[in-house]
């Protein structure tokens, strides 16, 4: 062993996650830890509301500033001089994949990077539940009776209008336990534990973008 320390250990820094609610943040944390094992313990969350996807101009700048300030404040609480290595901000678009998704993602991410120098805007289409539909086996691993109907398998899940409703009404719900939002971290844990994230069934650009973000982050922000 060389004993070489990671960038995080060298400079005392943390990765900060902001998101719409606790389930979203926990889910993101599970996925991040798998992709960047060096981050374990180096991730902190902030509970500020995230309402960026419809914001523009000065309004967007102000809302991003609030999140960036809070992220820097929470880093400082980890010990004097601790800096924000990177910031992940999750939000659901609540709309399907298309130009609005691409434009919104770019607009908000540019503002985050303008203010912080790094950062990722994890905008899910239409919402994070669409990611779960890429992993029918993980859903069945959480609750055996949960089954993704054939018509939703192998599809672009970013085009589904209401993935949460699909999970609640069609994947679960006919008998036994019904999917609720608080199940999200358990589902993503099952995705990771089963190794399903390596071979999604179908596609979702917001899922792919998230993984590209994490990869770029590892190269440029955390160990750059
Ligand atoms: Zn990053």
Coordinates of C-alpha atoms and ligand atoms in Angstrom, one line a residue:
X1 CA 0.0 0.0 0.0
X2 CA 1.3 3.4 -0.9
X3 CA -0.6 5.1 1.8
X4 CA -1.5 7.8 -0.6
X5 CA -4.5 9.8 0.7
X6 CA -7.4 10.8 -1.4
X7 CA -8.0 14.4 -2.3
X8 CA -10.8 14.6 0.3
X9 CA -8.5 13.5 3.1
X10 CA -5.7 15.8 2.0
X11 CA -7.7 19.0 1.9
X12 CA -10.5 18.3 4.5
X13 CA -13.5 18.7 2.3
X14 CA -17.0 17.3 2.0
X15 CA -19.5 16.6 -0.8
X16 CA -22.8 18.3 -0.1
X17 CA -26.2 17.0 -1.3
X18 CA -29.3 19.2 -1.5
X19 CA -32.6 17.8 -2.6
X20 CA -36.3 18.1 -2.5
X21 CA -36.8 15.8 0.4
X22 CA -35.0 13.3 2.7
X23 CA -35.8 10.3 0.5
X24 CA -34.3 12.0 -2.6
X25 CA -31.2 13.0 -0.7
X26 CA -30.7 9.5 0.8
X27 CA -31.2 7.9 -2.6
X28 CA -28.6 10.2 -4.2
X29 CA -26.2 9.5 -1.3
X30 CA -26.5 5.7 -1.8
X31 CA -25.8 6.0 -5.5
X32 CA -22.9 8.4 -5.0
X33 CA -21.2 6.3 -2.4
X34 CA -21.2 3.3 -4.7
X35 CA -19.6 5.3 -7.5
X36 CA -17.1 7.2 -5.3
X37 CA -16.3 4.8 -2.4
X38 CA -13.7 7.4 -1.1
X39 CA -16.6 9.6 -0.2
X40 CA -18.1 7.4 2.5
X41 CA -18.5 9.6 5.5
X42 CA -17.5 12.6 3.5
X43 CA -21.1 13.4 2.4
X44 CA -23.3 15.9 4.2
X45 CA -26.8 16.9 3.4
X46 CA -28.6 20.2 3.6
X47 CA -32.4 20.4 4.0
X48 CA -33.1 23.7 2.3
X49 CA -35.9 23.5 -0.2
X50 CA -34.8 23.2 -3.8
X51 CA -36.9 25.1 -6.3
X52 CA -34.7 25.9 -9.2
X53 CA -36.2 24.4 -12.3
X54 CA -38.6 27.2 -13.0
X55 CA -36.3 30.0 -11.8
X56 CA -34.4 32.3 -14.2
X57 CA -32.2 35.4 -14.0
X58 CA -31.8 37.2 -10.6
X59 CA -34.3 34.8 -9.0
X60 CA -32.3 31.8 -10.0
X61 CA -29.0 33.4 -8.8
X62 CA -30.6 34.2 -5.5
X63 CA -31.9 30.7 -4.9
X64 CA -28.6 29.1 -5.9
X65 CA -26.7 31.6 -3.7
X66 CA -28.9 30.5 -0.7
X67 CA -28.0 26.8 -1.3
X68 CA -24.3 27.5 -1.9
X69 CA -24.1 29.6 1.3
X70 CA -25.8 26.8 3.2
X71 CA -23.5 24.2 1.7
X72 CA -20.4 26.2 2.7
X73 CA -21.8 26.8 6.2
X74 CA -22.5 23.1 6.7
X75 CA -18.9 22.3 5.5
X76 CA -17.5 24.7 7.9
X77 CA -19.4 23.0 10.7
X78 CA -17.4 19.8 10.0
X79 CA -14.3 21.6 11.1
X80 CA -12.7 25.0 10.5
X81 CA -11.4 25.3 7.0
X82 CA -13.4 22.4 5.6
X83 CA -14.4 23.3 2.1
X84 CA -17.1 22.1 -0.3
X85 CA -15.4 19.6 -2.7
X86 CA -18.5 19.5 -4.7
X87 CA -22.3 20.1 -4.5
X88 CA -25.0 17.8 -5.9
X89 CA -28.5 19.4 -6.2
X90 CA -31.4 17.1 -6.9
X91 CA -34.7 18.1 -8.3
X92 CA -37.5 16.5 -10.2
X93 CA -38.5 18.2 -13.4
X94 CA -42.1 16.9 -13.1
X95 CA -42.1 16.8 -16.8
X96 CA -40.9 14.3 -19.4
X97 CA -37.6 14.4 -21.3
X98 CA -37.3 17.0 -24.1
X99 CA -35.8 20.4 -24.8
X100 CA -37.1 21.9 -21.6
X101 CA -35.2 19.2 -19.7
X102 CA -31.9 20.0 -21.5
X103 CA -32.3 23.7 -21.3
X104 CA -33.3 23.7 -17.6
X105 CA -30.5 21.4 -16.6
X106 CA -27.9 23.6 -18.4
X107 CA -29.3 26.9 -17.1
X108 CA -29.2 25.8 -13.4
X109 CA -26.0 23.9 -13.6
X110 CA -24.2 26.9 -15.2
X111 CA -25.4 29.1 -12.3
X112 CA -24.3 26.6 -9.7
X113 CA -20.8 26.4 -11.3
X114 CA -20.6 30.2 -11.8
X115 CA -21.1 30.6 -8.1
X116 CA -19.2 27.6 -6.6
X117 CA -16.8 26.7 -9.4
X118 CA -18.1 23.1 -9.5
X119 CA -21.4 21.3 -8.8
X120 CA -24.0 19.2 -10.5
X121 CA -27.7 19.7 -11.1
X122 CA -29.3 16.3 -10.9
X123 CA -32.6 17.0 -12.7
X124 CA -34.6 13.8 -12.9
X125 CA -37.2 13.3 -15.7
X126 CA -39.9 13.1 -15.0
X127 CA -38.9 12.3 -11.4
X128 CA -36.6 10.0 -9.6
X129 CA -39.1 7.1 -9.7
X130 CA -38.5 6.9 -13.4
X131 CA -34.9 5.7 -12.6
X132 CA -36.3 2.8 -10.5
X133 CA -38.3 1.5 -13.5
X134 CA -35.0 0.8 -15.2
X135 CA -34.5 -1.9 -12.6
X136 CA -37.4 -4.3 -12.4
X137 CA -35.4 -7.0 -10.6
X138 CA -34.4 -4.5 -7.8
X139 CA -38.0 -3.6 -7.3
X140 CA -38.9 -7.3 -7.0
X141 CA -36.0 -7.8 -4.6
X142 CA -37.5 -5.2 -2.2
X143 CA -41.0 -6.7 -2.4
X144 CA -41.4 -10.0 -4.2
X145 CA -44.9 -9.1 -5.4
X146 CA -43.7 -5.9 -7.1
X147 CA -43.6 -6.5 -10.8
X148 CA -42.9 -4.0 -13.6
X149 CA -45.5 -4.7 -16.4
X150 CA -43.9 -5.7 -19.7
X151 CA -45.1 -2.5 -21.4
X152 CA -42.8 -0.4 -19.2
X153 CA -39.7 -2.6 -19.6
X154 CA -36.8 -1.7 -21.9
X155 CA -38.3 1.7 -22.6
X156 CA -37.1 5.3 -22.3
X157 CA -38.5 5.9 -18.8
X158 CA -37.8 9.6 -19.1
X159 CA -40.9 9.7 -21.4
X160 CA -43.3 8.3 -18.8
X161 CA -45.6 11.1 -17.6
X162 CA -46.1 9.8 -14.1
X163 CA -43.6 7.2 -13.0
X164 CA -44.7 7.5 -9.3
X165 CA -48.2 6.5 -10.2
X166 CA -46.9 3.5 -12.3
X167 CA -45.0 2.4 -9.2
X168 CA -48.0 2.9 -6.9
X169 CA -50.7 1.5 -9.1
X170 CA -49.2 -0.9 -11.5
X171 CA -45.9 -2.2 -10.1
X172 CA -47.4 -2.5 -6.5
X173 CA -50.7 -2.0 -5.0
X174 CA -52.8 -4.9 -6.4
X175 CA -52.0 -6.9 -3.3
X176 CA -49.7 -6.4 -0.3
X177 CA -47.3 -3.5 0.2
X178 CA -47.9 -0.4 -1.9
X179 CA -44.9 1.7 -3.0
X180 CA -44.5 5.0 -1.2
X181 CA -41.9 7.7 -1.6
X182 CA -40.2 6.6 1.6
X183 CA -39.3 3.3 -0.1
X184 CA -37.0 5.1 -2.5
X185 CA -33.7 4.7 -0.6
X186 CA -34.4 1.0 0.0
X187 CA -35.0 0.5 -3.8
X188 CA -31.8 2.2 -4.7
X189 CA -30.0 0.2 -2.1
X190 CA -31.3 -2.9 -3.8
X191 CA -30.2 -1.6 -7.2
X192 CA -26.6 -1.2 -5.9
X193 CA -26.5 -4.4 -3.8
X194 CA -27.8 -6.4 -6.8
X195 CA -25.3 -4.7 -9.2
X196 CA -28.3 -3.8 -11.4
X197 CA -27.1 -0.2 -11.9
X198 CA -24.5 -1.6 -14.3
X199 CA -27.2 -2.8 -16.8
X200 CA -30.3 -0.7 -16.7
X201 CA -33.3 -2.2 -18.6
X202 CA -34.2 0.7 -20.9
X203 CA -32.9 4.2 -20.8
X204 CA -33.4 7.6 -19.1
X205 CA -31.1 10.5 -20.1
X206 CA -31.3 12.0 -16.6
X207 CA -29.9 8.7 -15.2
X208 CA -27.1 8.6 -17.8
X209 CA -26.3 12.3 -17.1
X210 CA -26.1 11.6 -13.4
X211 CA -23.5 8.9 -14.0
X212 CA -21.6 11.1 -16.4
X213 CA -21.6 13.8 -13.7
X214 CA -20.3 11.5 -11.0
X215 CA -17.5 10.2 -13.3
X216 CA -16.5 13.8 -14.3
X217 CA -16.7 14.8 -10.6
X218 CA -14.3 12.1 -9.6
X219 CA -11.8 13.2 -12.2
X220 CA -12.1 17.0 -12.0
X221 CA -13.6 18.0 -8.7
X222 CA -12.6 15.4 -6.1
X223 CA -9.2 14.3 -7.2
X224 CA -8.3 17.0 -9.7
Ligands
LIG1 ZN1 -18.4 17.5 -8.9

